[in-house]
Coordinates of C-alpha atoms in Angstrom, one line a residue:
M1 CA -0.7 7.9 -21.6
E2 CA 2.8 8.7 -21.4
N3 CA 5.2 7.1 -22.6
A4 CA 8.1 5.9 -19.2
I5 CA 11.2 3.3 -19.2
L6 CA 11.4 1.6 -15.8
V7 CA 14.7 1.4 -14.1
G8 CA 16.0 -0.8 -11.0
T9 CA 18.7 -3.1 -9.5
H10 CA 16.6 -6.3 -10.1
A11 CA 13.2 -7.8 -11.4
L12 CA 10.3 -5.3 -11.7
D13 CA 7.4 -6.6 -12.1
E14 CA 5.9 -4.6 -9.2
L15 CA 7.4 -1.6 -10.9
R16 CA 5.1 -1.7 -14.0
E17 CA 2.6 -3.1 -12.7
L18 CA 2.7 0.5 -10.2
A19 CA 3.3 1.9 -13.2
T20 CA 0.7 1.1 -15.0
T21 CA -1.2 1.3 -12.7
A22 CA -0.3 5.1 -12.3
G23 CA -1.3 5.6 -16.1
A24 CA 1.8 5.1 -18.0
R25 CA 2.6 2.8 -21.1
I26 CA 5.8 1.0 -20.4
I27 CA 8.4 1.9 -23.3
D28 CA 11.8 -0.3 -22.3
E29 CA 12.7 -1.7 -18.8
V30 CA 16.5 -1.2 -17.8
I31 CA 18.0 -3.7 -15.0
Q32 CA 21.8 -2.7 -13.4
R33 CA 23.4 -4.6 -10.9
R34 CA 25.6 -2.7 -9.3
D35 CA 26.6 -3.7 -5.7
R36 CA 25.8 0.2 -4.7
P37 CA 24.0 3.1 -6.2
D38 CA 26.0 5.4 -7.9
P39 CA 26.5 8.6 -4.9
A40 CA 25.3 11.0 -8.1
T41 CA 22.9 9.2 -10.3
F42 CA 21.8 5.7 -9.1
I43 CA 22.8 4.2 -11.8
G44 CA 26.3 4.5 -13.8
K45 CA 27.4 7.9 -16.5
G46 CA 27.1 5.0 -19.2
K47 CA 24.1 3.5 -18.5
V48 CA 22.7 7.2 -18.1
E49 CA 24.1 8.2 -21.5
E50 CA 22.3 5.3 -23.2
L51 CA 18.9 6.6 -21.5
R52 CA 19.5 9.8 -22.7
E53 CA 19.3 8.6 -25.9
Q54 CA 16.8 6.1 -26.2
I55 CA 14.4 8.5 -24.4
V56 CA 15.0 11.3 -27.7
V57 CA 14.8 7.9 -29.9
E58 CA 11.3 6.6 -28.3
G59 CA 9.7 10.2 -27.4
V60 CA 10.2 8.9 -23.6
D61 CA 8.1 11.0 -21.4
V62 CA 9.1 10.3 -17.5
V63 CA 11.8 7.4 -16.4
I64 CA 10.2 5.8 -13.1
F65 CA 13.1 3.9 -10.8
D66 CA 12.5 1.5 -8.7
D67 CA 14.1 2.7 -6.0
E68 CA 13.9 5.9 -3.8
L69 CA 16.1 8.6 -5.2
S70 CA 18.1 11.4 -2.7
P71 CA 17.1 14.9 -3.7
G72 CA 20.6 15.0 -5.2
Q73 CA 20.2 11.7 -7.4
A74 CA 16.8 13.4 -8.6
K75 CA 18.1 16.8 -9.6
N76 CA 21.2 15.7 -11.3
L77 CA 19.1 12.6 -13.6
E78 CA 16.8 15.5 -14.6
E79 CA 19.4 17.2 -16.0
A80 CA 21.0 14.8 -17.9
L81 CA 18.2 13.1 -19.2
D82 CA 16.4 16.3 -19.8
T83 CA 13.0 14.7 -19.2
K84 CA 10.5 13.6 -15.4
V85 CA 12.2 11.7 -13.1
V86 CA 10.2 10.1 -10.2
D87 CA 11.0 7.5 -8.1
R88 CA 9.1 5.1 -6.3
T89 CA 7.8 6.4 -3.1
G90 CA 7.0 9.2 -5.3
L91 CA 5.0 7.3 -8.1
I92 CA 3.1 5.1 -4.7
L93 CA 2.4 8.8 -3.2
D94 CA 1.0 9.6 -6.8
I95 CA -1.1 6.8 -7.3
F96 CA -2.3 6.8 -3.5
A97 CA -3.3 10.4 -4.5
H98 CA -5.4 9.9 -7.5
R99 CA -7.0 6.4 -5.5
A100 CA -8.2 9.2 -2.3
R101 CA -11.6 9.8 -2.5
T102 CA -12.6 11.1 1.2
K103 CA -11.6 14.2 2.8
E104 CA -9.6 12.0 5.2
G105 CA -7.4 9.8 2.3
K106 CA -7.0 13.3 0.5
L107 CA -5.7 15.1 3.8
Q108 CA -3.6 11.9 4.2
V109 CA -1.9 11.5 0.2
E110 CA -1.2 15.3 1.1
L111 CA 0.5 15.3 4.2
A112 CA 2.7 12.2 3.1
Q113 CA 3.5 14.1 -0.3
L114 CA 4.3 17.3 0.9
E115 CA 6.7 15.4 3.3
Y116 CA 8.5 14.3 0.5
R117 CA 8.4 17.0 -1.8
L118 CA 9.8 18.9 1.3
T119 CA 13.9 18.3 0.8
R120 CA 12.8 18.6 -3.9
L121 CA 11.9 21.6 -3.3
T122 CA 14.8 23.8 -5.3
G123 CA 15.8 27.6 -4.9
H124 CA 15.3 28.7 -8.6
L125 CA 11.5 25.4 -9.1
E126 CA 13.2 24.3 -11.8
Y127 CA 12.2 21.0 -11.5
L128 CA 9.1 21.5 -11.1
S129 CA 8.8 24.3 -14.1
R130 CA 10.0 21.2 -16.2
L131 CA 7.3 18.7 -15.0
G132 CA 4.4 19.6 -17.0
G133 CA 1.9 17.9 -15.3
G134 CA 1.1 13.8 -15.4
I135 CA 2.4 10.9 -13.1
G136 CA 3.9 12.2 -10.2
T137 CA 2.4 16.0 -9.7
R138 CA -0.6 14.3 -8.8
G139 CA -2.0 15.3 -5.5
P140 CA -1.4 18.9 -4.2
G141 CA 0.0 20.2 -7.2
E142 CA 2.2 22.4 -8.4
T143 CA 0.8 26.1 -7.2
K144 CA 1.5 24.4 -3.7
L145 CA 4.6 23.2 -4.2
E146 CA 5.3 26.9 -5.6
M147 CA 5.3 28.2 -2.0
D148 CA 8.3 28.0 -0.2
R149 CA 9.3 26.4 2.3
R150 CA 7.9 28.3 5.6
Q151 CA 4.2 27.8 3.6
V152 CA 5.0 24.7 3.5
R153 CA 5.9 23.5 6.9
H154 CA 2.6 25.5 7.7
R155 CA 0.4 23.7 5.7
I156 CA 2.0 20.1 6.9
S157 CA 1.4 21.9 10.5
T158 CA -2.0 22.0 9.7
L159 CA -2.5 18.9 7.5
K160 CA -1.0 17.6 10.9
R161 CA -4.0 19.2 13.2
D162 CA -6.7 18.1 10.6
I163 CA -5.7 14.5 10.7
E164 CA -5.0 14.5 14.7
Q165 CA -8.9 15.1 14.9
I166 CA -9.8 12.3 12.9
R167 CA -7.4 10.5 15.1
K168 CA -9.8 11.9 18.1
H169 CA -13.3 11.1 16.9
R170 CA -12.0 7.8 15.5
Q171 CA -11.0 6.8 19.3
L172 CA -14.6 7.8 20.7
H173 CA -15.8 5.5 18.0
R174 CA -13.7 3.1 19.5
E175 CA -14.0 3.9 23.2
R176 CA -18.2 3.1 22.4
R177 CA -17.6 0.3 20.0
R178 CA -16.2 -0.8 23.6
R179 CA -18.9 0.0 25.1
D180 CA -20.5 -2.5 23.4
R181 CA -18.3 -4.8 23.7
L182 CA -18.6 -5.2 20.1
P183 CA -14.7 -6.9 18.6
L184 CA -12.9 -5.5 16.1
V185 CA -11.5 -7.6 13.2
S186 CA -9.0 -6.2 10.6
L187 CA -8.8 -7.4 7.2
V188 CA -5.5 -6.5 6.2
G189 CA -2.2 -8.0 3.7
Y190 CA -0.2 -7.0 0.2
T191 CA -1.6 -5.5 -2.1
N192 CA -3.8 -7.0 -4.5
A193 CA -4.4 -10.1 -2.0
G194 CA -8.1 -9.2 -2.5
K195 CA -8.7 -8.2 1.1
S196 CA -11.8 -5.8 -0.2
T197 CA -12.9 -9.3 -2.3
L198 CA -13.1 -11.1 1.0
F199 CA -14.7 -8.2 3.1
R200 CA -17.6 -7.9 0.9
A201 CA -18.3 -11.3 1.0
L202 CA -18.0 -11.3 4.5
S203 CA -20.6 -8.3 4.9
K204 CA -21.9 -9.4 2.1
E205 CA -22.1 -5.3 1.0
N206 CA -21.0 -4.2 -2.9
T207 CA -18.2 -2.8 -1.7
L208 CA -15.1 -1.7 -4.4
V209 CA -13.9 -4.0 -5.4
S210 CA -10.7 -4.2 -8.4
S211 CA -7.3 -5.9 -9.6
R212 CA -5.5 -2.9 -9.2
L213 CA -2.8 -2.2 -6.7
F214 CA -4.6 0.0 -3.9
S215 CA -7.9 0.2 -5.1
T216 CA -8.7 0.8 -0.9
L217 CA -7.7 3.7 0.6
D218 CA -10.1 4.4 2.8
T219 CA -10.9 1.7 6.0
L220 CA -14.0 0.7 5.5
I221 CA -15.9 -0.7 8.9
R222 CA -19.4 -2.4 8.8
R223 CA -21.3 -4.1 11.5
I224 CA -22.2 -7.8 10.6
Q225 CA -24.0 -11.2 12.0
L226 CA -21.6 -14.0 12.5
G227 CA -23.2 -17.8 13.2
Q228 CA -26.5 -17.4 15.9
N229 CA -25.9 -13.7 16.7
F230 CA -23.0 -13.1 17.0
P231 CA -22.6 -9.2 15.9
V232 CA -18.8 -7.9 15.3
L233 CA -17.1 -5.8 13.1
V234 CA -15.4 -6.1 10.3
S235 CA -12.3 -3.4 9.2
D236 CA -10.8 -3.2 5.4
T237 CA -7.7 -1.1 5.4
V238 CA -5.3 0.1 3.0
G239 CA -2.7 -2.7 1.4
F240 CA 1.5 -3.1 2.5
I241 CA 3.7 -3.1 -0.3
R242 CA 7.7 -3.4 -0.1
K243 CA 9.6 -0.4 0.7
L244 CA 6.7 0.8 1.5
P245 CA 7.1 4.8 1.9
H246 CA 7.7 6.2 5.2
Q247 CA 5.8 9.0 5.1
L248 CA 2.6 6.9 4.0
V249 CA 3.1 5.1 7.2
S250 CA 3.4 7.8 9.2
A251 CA 0.4 10.1 7.0
F252 CA -1.6 7.2 7.5
R253 CA -0.6 6.3 11.3
A254 CA -5.0 7.3 12.2
T255 CA -6.7 5.1 9.3
L256 CA -3.8 1.9 10.8
E257 CA -5.1 2.8 14.3
E258 CA -7.9 0.6 13.8
V259 CA -5.3 -2.3 13.2
V260 CA -3.3 -1.1 16.1
E261 CA -6.5 -1.7 18.3
A262 CA -8.2 -4.9 16.9
D263 CA -9.3 -7.6 19.4
L264 CA -7.9 -10.3 15.5
I265 CA -5.8 -9.6 12.6
L266 CA -7.0 -11.4 9.1
H267 CA -3.8 -11.8 7.4
V268 CA -5.0 -11.9 4.2
I269 CA -2.9 -13.8 1.2
D270 CA -2.8 -14.1 -2.4
A271 CA -2.4 -18.4 -2.3
S272 CA -2.0 -18.6 -6.3
D273 CA 1.0 -15.6 -5.9
H274 CA 4.6 -16.9 -6.5
D275 CA 5.8 -14.3 -3.9
W276 CA 3.8 -14.6 -1.3
R277 CA 6.2 -15.8 1.5
E278 CA 8.4 -12.8 1.0
K279 CA 4.7 -10.6 0.9
R280 CA 3.9 -12.5 4.0
E281 CA 7.1 -11.2 5.7
V282 CA 6.7 -7.9 4.1
V283 CA 2.7 -7.2 6.0
L284 CA 4.2 -8.9 9.4
D285 CA 7.1 -5.9 9.2
V286 CA 4.7 -3.4 8.5
L287 CA 2.7 -5.2 11.3
K288 CA 5.6 -4.3 13.5
K289 CA 6.2 -1.4 12.6
I290 CA 2.6 -0.1 14.0
G291 CA 2.7 -1.7 16.6
A292 CA 0.2 -4.6 16.7
G293 CA 3.0 -7.2 15.7
N294 CA 1.7 -9.3 18.8
H295 CA -1.9 -9.4 18.0
P296 CA -4.4 -12.4 17.7
M297 CA -4.0 -13.0 13.8
L298 CA -5.5 -16.0 11.4
T299 CA -4.1 -16.0 8.0
V300 CA -6.1 -16.5 5.5
F301 CA -4.9 -18.0 2.0
N302 CA -7.1 -16.3 -0.2
K303 CA -7.6 -16.6 -4.0
M304 CA -8.0 -20.2 -3.7
D305 CA -10.2 -20.6 -6.9
L306 CA -7.1 -19.9 -8.9
V307 CA -5.0 -22.7 -7.8
P308 CA -5.2 -25.5 -9.8
E309 CA -6.0 -28.6 -7.9
L310 CA -5.1 -31.4 -10.2
K311 CA -1.8 -29.1 -11.2
P312 CA 0.0 -28.5 -7.7
S313 CA 2.4 -25.8 -8.1
P314 CA 5.7 -25.5 -6.4
Y315 CA 4.4 -22.2 -4.7
A316 CA 0.6 -22.9 -3.4
L317 CA 0.6 -24.9 0.0
P318 CA -1.0 -27.8 -0.5
V319 CA -4.4 -28.4 1.0
G320 CA -4.4 -30.7 4.3
E321 CA -6.9 -31.7 6.2
G322 CA -9.7 -29.7 7.7
G323 CA -8.5 -27.1 5.3
R324 CA -5.7 -26.7 7.4
A325 CA -1.9 -25.7 5.9
S326 CA -0.2 -29.0 5.4
E327 CA 3.2 -27.5 4.8
G328 CA 3.4 -27.2 8.8
L329 CA 2.7 -23.4 9.6
G330 CA 0.6 -23.8 12.3
R331 CA -3.2 -24.3 13.4
D332 CA -3.7 -20.7 12.1
E333 CA -3.7 -20.9 8.5
I334 CA -6.9 -21.2 6.4
Y335 CA -8.1 -21.3 2.8
V336 CA -10.5 -20.2 1.4
S337 CA -11.7 -18.7 -1.7
A338 CA -14.1 -15.2 -1.7
V339 CA -15.4 -15.2 -4.9
T340 CA -16.2 -19.1 -4.9
G341 CA -17.8 -18.7 -1.5
E342 CA -15.0 -21.8 0.2
G343 CA -14.4 -22.2 3.4
L344 CA -15.3 -19.2 4.1
D345 CA -17.8 -21.1 7.1
R346 CA -14.7 -22.6 8.5
L347 CA -12.9 -18.8 8.9
V348 CA -16.1 -17.3 10.4
D349 CA -16.0 -20.8 12.6
E350 CA -12.9 -19.6 13.7
I351 CA -13.6 -15.6 13.7
V352 CA -16.8 -16.8 16.6
Q353 CA -14.2 -18.6 18.0
E354 CA -11.3 -16.0 18.4
V355 CA -13.6 -13.5 19.4
S356 CA -15.8 -14.9 21.8
P357 CA -13.9 -14.0 25.6
V358 CA -14.4 -9.9 24.0
R359 CA -17.8 -10.3 23.9
V360 CA -18.0 -12.4 27.2

């Protein structure tokens, strides 16, 4: 594990979880509230000096920022702090590189990383020479990044062609599904909302379930039977997150097309999360960006087993009659627990009702 200091302008709860997922041991968290970031070092010069002293005293290996740094800011901070500096985008890409398992996933992550790092290649690769492995260096690795920009751009073009072939292959599968009149239901949601657990509960398959962020990168599609001999396809997709790197949205477009082509979207929300409203808006914003903002959707409040029934919390919605939300959010909200099975029968009924016209 690497010793890390987290730096940001607001609460760092999510960055802490991301850093821990990447394998960091959190030494300290630094919050500097500023109206606007310093154009040279993101944080003020005084704070940079404080960090430099702390890095030496506590043996810090990496400083992780909660925002994306410009190439100039990253370079200036590396020189001023004399240690590795990783921004939020680099951290998320690093986690994706560590989690990618299939050929498709690895291609998509490598493309995103190369596009991100292309602007950060310096003439003498001083930045790379100081990295020394660890957080922020997984994926394509130093060897590929030592290529000059022309070679990197050539590799990016090759990756895009390979991913385009995957996209065409997926399109053939989708056309076959349309001929078979099989409705496609896609699970989407903020990372760690319980999508994979719900997917396993619906499909009755032993898929990976983890409390770690981004445990699912590769889209899983399974044919399942709902109700009385009603076959549908259910897909589980990568979780969304605030400040999602645009390189990832672009690289994973082939995968996210399963959401765009879906007949019904299940937006899974962690009902026990204090920040579920904000995270819901993040997911809806990403759906708009990929062209799925107007799709038929059911909002599924998951993890109801974690919401104490006798002690209603101010952030978890109360359950109204028939399992519906009593906050007045509309008729398309359903409460379930993928772990205990609570509400799953009601969810299945709603899915069948929504996608029946596709089969007819």
